[in-house]
Amino acid sequence: MAAVAIGAVLTVDWLIVTEEERLEGFVDTVTGRIDNERIDRALSWTDPKLQPMELTFRGQSLRFDADNAAELPSKAYSHLASYQGEKLTLLSKSIEVKGARATVLVDTLSRRGRTTVEYELRKSGDRWLVSGVFVR
């Protein structure tokens, strides 16, 4: 009987996906080889109409919301065009979830050097949406 109970607990634990585990999928999306498919997958974690998003890199700050949501994909593709084919090797990651907010920090290495990016995400229904991207 104890074996059945232990088996049931392990099965339930295996079936339950934690928020941190869901956000592991996000980390997989924003690391690895940069190509159009990966950019599309990263954009699927955004919806500026529902969750405005701030992007900060190289001293520039851009904000996307309902008024300019359609600009996000073209800005992403144009900014990442020179990085096509580049591989971002994950050196370390940190995922912190506090209620409906999460912070994901990734440290990557590419042929261009080391980069740390902090992502802020907000939960909207069952989805996590990016609300901030801060490239260091």
PDB file of C-alpha atoms in Angstrom:
ATOM      1  CA  MET A   1       0.000   0.000   0.000  1.00  0.00           C
ATOM      2  CA  ALA A   2       2.866   2.408   0.794  1.00  0.00           C
ATOM      3  CA  ALA A   3       4.352   1.761  -2.647  1.00  0.00           C
ATOM      4  CA  VAL A   4       1.046   2.759  -4.282  1.00  0.00           C
ATOM      5  CA  ALA A   5       0.898   5.976  -2.236  1.00  0.00           C
ATOM      6  CA  ILE A   6       4.493   6.862  -3.110  1.00  0.00           C
ATOM      7  CA  GLY A   7       3.798   6.077  -6.752  1.00  0.00           C
ATOM      8  CA  ALA A   8       0.720   8.321  -6.716  1.00  0.00           C
ATOM      9  CA  VAL A   9       2.668  11.210  -5.166  1.00  0.00           C
ATOM     10  CA  LEU A  10       5.459  10.861  -7.725  1.00  0.00           C
ATOM     11  CA  THR A  11       2.950  10.716 -10.583  1.00  0.00           C
ATOM     12  CA  VAL A  12       1.149  13.856  -9.389  1.00  0.00           C
ATOM     13  CA  ASP A  13       4.475  15.646  -8.952  1.00  0.00           C
ATOM     14  CA  TRP A  14       5.495  14.604 -12.470  1.00  0.00           C
ATOM     15  CA  LEU A  15       2.215  15.917 -13.932  1.00  0.00           C
ATOM     16  CA  ILE A  16       2.320  19.299 -12.174  1.00  0.00           C
ATOM     17  CA  VAL A  17       4.295  21.877 -14.090  1.00  0.00           C
ATOM     18  CA  THR A  18       5.580  24.667 -11.875  1.00  0.00           C
ATOM     19  CA  GLU A  19       5.789  28.259 -13.049  1.00  0.00           C
ATOM     20  CA  GLU A  20       9.572  27.992 -12.930  1.00  0.00           C
ATOM     21  CA  GLU A  21       9.412  24.987 -15.268  1.00  0.00           C
ATOM     22  CA  ARG A  22       7.204  26.944 -17.677  1.00  0.00           C
ATOM     23  CA  LEU A  23       9.724  29.756 -17.649  1.00  0.00           C
ATOM     24  CA  GLU A  24      12.496  27.259 -18.459  1.00  0.00           C
ATOM     25  CA  GLY A  25      10.829  27.133 -21.888  1.00  0.00           C
ATOM     26  CA  PHE A  26      11.278  30.878 -22.143  1.00  0.00           C
ATOM     27  CA  VAL A  27      14.992  30.540 -21.321  1.00  0.00           C
ATOM     28  CA  ASP A  28      15.312  27.921 -24.081  1.00  0.00           C
ATOM     29  CA  THR A  29      13.647  30.366 -26.478  1.00  0.00           C
ATOM     30  CA  VAL A  30      15.948  33.320 -25.755  1.00  0.00           C
ATOM     31  CA  THR A  31      19.188  31.317 -25.871  1.00  0.00           C
ATOM     32  CA  GLY A  32      20.681  29.138 -28.574  1.00  0.00           C
ATOM     33  CA  ARG A  33      21.050  29.951 -32.271  1.00  0.00           C
ATOM     34  CA  ILE A  34      19.397  33.184 -33.389  1.00  0.00           C
ATOM     35  CA  ASP A  35      17.196  32.634 -36.435  1.00  0.00           C
ATOM     36  CA  ASN A  36      13.742  33.681 -37.621  1.00  0.00           C
ATOM     37  CA  GLU A  37      12.033  30.733 -35.940  1.00  0.00           C
ATOM     38  CA  ARG A  38      13.606  31.550 -32.575  1.00  0.00           C
ATOM     39  CA  ILE A  39      12.691  35.232 -32.950  1.00  0.00           C
ATOM     40  CA  ASP A  40       9.085  34.208 -33.700  1.00  0.00           C
ATOM     41  CA  ARG A  41       9.062  31.999 -30.605  1.00  0.00           C
ATOM     42  CA  ALA A  42      10.431  34.832 -28.461  1.00  0.00           C
ATOM     43  CA  LEU A  43       7.793  37.190 -29.856  1.00  0.00           C
ATOM     44  CA  SER A  44       5.105  34.662 -28.878  1.00  0.00           C
ATOM     45  CA  TRP A  45       5.949  35.542 -25.252  1.00  0.00           C
ATOM     46  CA  THR A  46       4.914  39.166 -25.925  1.00  0.00           C
ATOM     47  CA  ASP A  47       1.613  40.953 -26.436  1.00  0.00           C
ATOM     48  CA  PRO A  48       2.066  44.710 -26.030  1.00  0.00           C
ATOM     49  CA  LYS A  49      -1.688  45.236 -26.382  1.00  0.00           C
ATOM     50  CA  LEU A  50      -2.234  43.236 -23.173  1.00  0.00           C
ATOM     51  CA  GLN A  51       1.094  43.815 -21.455  1.00  0.00           C
ATOM     52  CA  PRO A  52       3.134  46.898 -22.391  1.00  0.00           C
ATOM     53  CA  MET A  53       6.812  46.161 -22.770  1.00  0.00           C
ATOM     54  CA  GLU A  54       9.974  48.183 -22.216  1.00  0.00           C
ATOM     55  CA  LEU A  55      13.192  47.306 -24.039  1.00  0.00           C
ATOM     56  CA  THR A  56      16.472  48.844 -22.878  1.00  0.00           C
ATOM     57  CA  PHE A  57      19.819  48.273 -24.617  1.00  0.00           C
ATOM     58  CA  ARG A  58      22.915  50.359 -25.386  1.00  0.00           C
ATOM     59  CA  GLY A  59      21.489  53.367 -23.571  1.00  0.00           C
ATOM     60  CA  GLN A  60      18.293  53.312 -25.633  1.00  0.00           C
ATOM     61  CA  SER A  61      14.868  52.616 -24.250  1.00  0.00           C
ATOM     62  CA  LEU A  62      11.877  51.638 -26.353  1.00  0.00           C
ATOM     63  CA  ARG A  63       8.332  51.096 -25.142  1.00  0.00           C
ATOM     64  CA  PHE A  64       5.720  49.003 -26.905  1.00  0.00           C
ATOM     65  CA  ASP A  65       2.035  49.148 -25.994  1.00  0.00           C
ATOM     66  CA  ALA A  66      -1.381  49.068 -27.673  1.00  0.00           C
ATOM     67  CA  ASP A  67      -0.537  52.173 -29.723  1.00  0.00           C
ATOM     68  CA  ASN A  68       2.568  50.752 -31.404  1.00  0.00           C
ATOM     69  CA  ALA A  69       2.309  46.985 -30.839  1.00  0.00           C
ATOM     70  CA  ALA A  70       2.580  46.294 -34.571  1.00  0.00           C
ATOM     71  CA  GLU A  71       6.093  47.801 -34.605  1.00  0.00           C
ATOM     72  CA  LEU A  72       7.567  45.214 -32.220  1.00  0.00           C
ATOM     73  CA  PRO A  73       8.146  42.370 -34.736  1.00  0.00           C
ATOM     74  CA  SER A  74       9.804  44.628 -37.316  1.00  0.00           C
ATOM     75  CA  LYS A  75      12.019  46.239 -34.653  1.00  0.00           C
ATOM     76  CA  ALA A  76      12.979  42.792 -33.324  1.00  0.00           C
ATOM     77  CA  TYR A  77      13.861  41.469 -36.790  1.00  0.00           C
ATOM     78  CA  SER A  78      15.779  44.586 -37.825  1.00  0.00           C
ATOM     79  CA  HIS A  79      17.742  44.764 -34.559  1.00  0.00           C
ATOM     80  CA  LEU A  80      18.579  41.049 -34.589  1.00  0.00           C
ATOM     81  CA  ALA A  81      19.384  40.867 -38.331  1.00  0.00           C
ATOM     82  CA  SER A  82      23.122  41.263 -37.744  1.00  0.00           C
ATOM     83  CA  TYR A  83      22.966  38.469 -35.127  1.00  0.00           C
ATOM     84  CA  GLN A  84      21.373  35.857 -37.458  1.00  0.00           C
ATOM     85  CA  GLY A  85      23.180  32.544 -37.061  1.00  0.00           C
ATOM     86  CA  GLU A  86      24.902  33.668 -33.860  1.00  0.00           C
ATOM     87  CA  LYS A  87      24.735  31.143 -31.017  1.00  0.00           C
ATOM     88  CA  LEU A  88      24.013  32.356 -27.494  1.00  0.00           C
ATOM     89  CA  THR A  89      25.506  29.771 -25.159  1.00  0.00           C
ATOM     90  CA  LEU A  90      23.819  29.817 -21.765  1.00  0.00           C
ATOM     91  CA  LEU A  91      26.364  30.278 -18.980  1.00  0.00           C
ATOM     92  CA  SER A  92      23.908  30.762 -16.132  1.00  0.00           C
ATOM     93  CA  LYS A  93      20.278  31.536 -15.461  1.00  0.00           C
ATOM     94  CA  SER A  94      18.103  32.615 -12.603  1.00  0.00           C
ATOM     95  CA  ILE A  95      14.315  32.352 -12.453  1.00  0.00           C
ATOM     96  CA  GLU A  96      12.443  34.056  -9.641  1.00  0.00           C
ATOM     97  CA  VAL A  97       8.654  33.938  -9.432  1.00  0.00           C
ATOM     98  CA  LYS A  98       6.678  36.096  -7.019  1.00  0.00           C
ATOM     99  CA  GLY A  99       2.967  35.657  -7.602  1.00  0.00           C
ATOM    100  CA  ALA A 100       2.068  37.003 -11.032  1.00  0.00           C
ATOM    101  CA  ARG A 101       5.537  38.498 -11.610  1.00  0.00           C
ATOM    102  CA  ALA A 102       8.722  36.802 -12.646  1.00  0.00           C
ATOM    103  CA  THR A 103      12.296  37.823 -13.273  1.00  0.00           C
ATOM    104  CA  VAL A 104      14.471  35.745 -15.568  1.00  0.00           C
ATOM    105  CA  LEU A 105      18.160  36.555 -15.728  1.00  0.00           C
ATOM    106  CA  VAL A 106      20.322  34.905 -18.392  1.00  0.00           C
ATOM    107  CA  ASP A 107      24.050  35.206 -18.832  1.00  0.00           C
ATOM    108  CA  THR A 108      25.181  34.162 -22.313  1.00  0.00           C
ATOM    109  CA  LEU A 109      28.352  33.939 -24.329  1.00  0.00           C
ATOM    110  CA  SER A 110      28.673  34.359 -28.095  1.00  0.00           C
ATOM    111  CA  ARG A 111      31.508  35.144 -30.465  1.00  0.00           C
ATOM    112  CA  ARG A 112      30.718  38.821 -29.723  1.00  0.00           C
ATOM    113  CA  GLY A 113      31.310  38.360 -26.008  1.00  0.00           C
ATOM    114  CA  ARG A 114      29.361  37.921 -22.817  1.00  0.00           C
ATOM    115  CA  THR A 115      25.893  39.424 -22.341  1.00  0.00           C
ATOM    116  CA  THR A 116      23.527  39.486 -19.399  1.00  0.00           C
ATOM    117  CA  VAL A 117      19.834  40.094 -20.033  1.00  0.00           C
ATOM    118  CA  GLU A 118      17.141  40.559 -17.422  1.00  0.00           C
ATOM    119  CA  TYR A 119      13.579  39.784 -18.472  1.00  0.00           C
ATOM    120  CA  GLU A 120      10.559  40.823 -16.467  1.00  0.00           C
ATOM    121  CA  LEU A 121       7.382  38.863 -17.116  1.00  0.00           C
ATOM    122  CA  ARG A 122       3.808  39.255 -15.917  1.00  0.00           C
ATOM    123  CA  LYS A 123       1.227  36.515 -15.837  1.00  0.00           C
ATOM    124  CA  SER A 124      -1.893  37.156 -17.904  1.00  0.00           C
ATOM    125  CA  GLY A 125      -4.353  34.303 -17.474  1.00  0.00           C
ATOM    126  CA  ASP A 126      -2.332  31.147 -18.118  1.00  0.00           C
ATOM    127  CA  ARG A 127       0.380  32.935 -20.126  1.00  0.00           C
ATOM    128  CA  TRP A 128       3.540  34.678 -19.095  1.00  0.00           C
ATOM    129  CA  LEU A 129       4.133  37.873 -21.088  1.00  0.00           C
ATOM    130  CA  VAL A 130       7.353  39.862 -21.272  1.00  0.00           C
ATOM    131  CA  SER A 131       7.008  43.323 -19.727  1.00  0.00           C
ATOM    132  CA  GLY A 132      10.666  44.301 -19.752  1.00  0.00           C
ATOM    133  CA  VAL A 133      13.938  43.393 -21.448  1.00  0.00           C
ATOM    134  CA  PHE A 134      17.086  44.955 -20.037  1.00  0.00           C
ATOM    135  CA  VAL A 135      20.328  44.161 -21.856  1.00  0.00           C
ATOM    136  CA  ARG A 136      23.446  44.806 -19.771  1.00  0.00           C
TER     137      ARG A 136
END
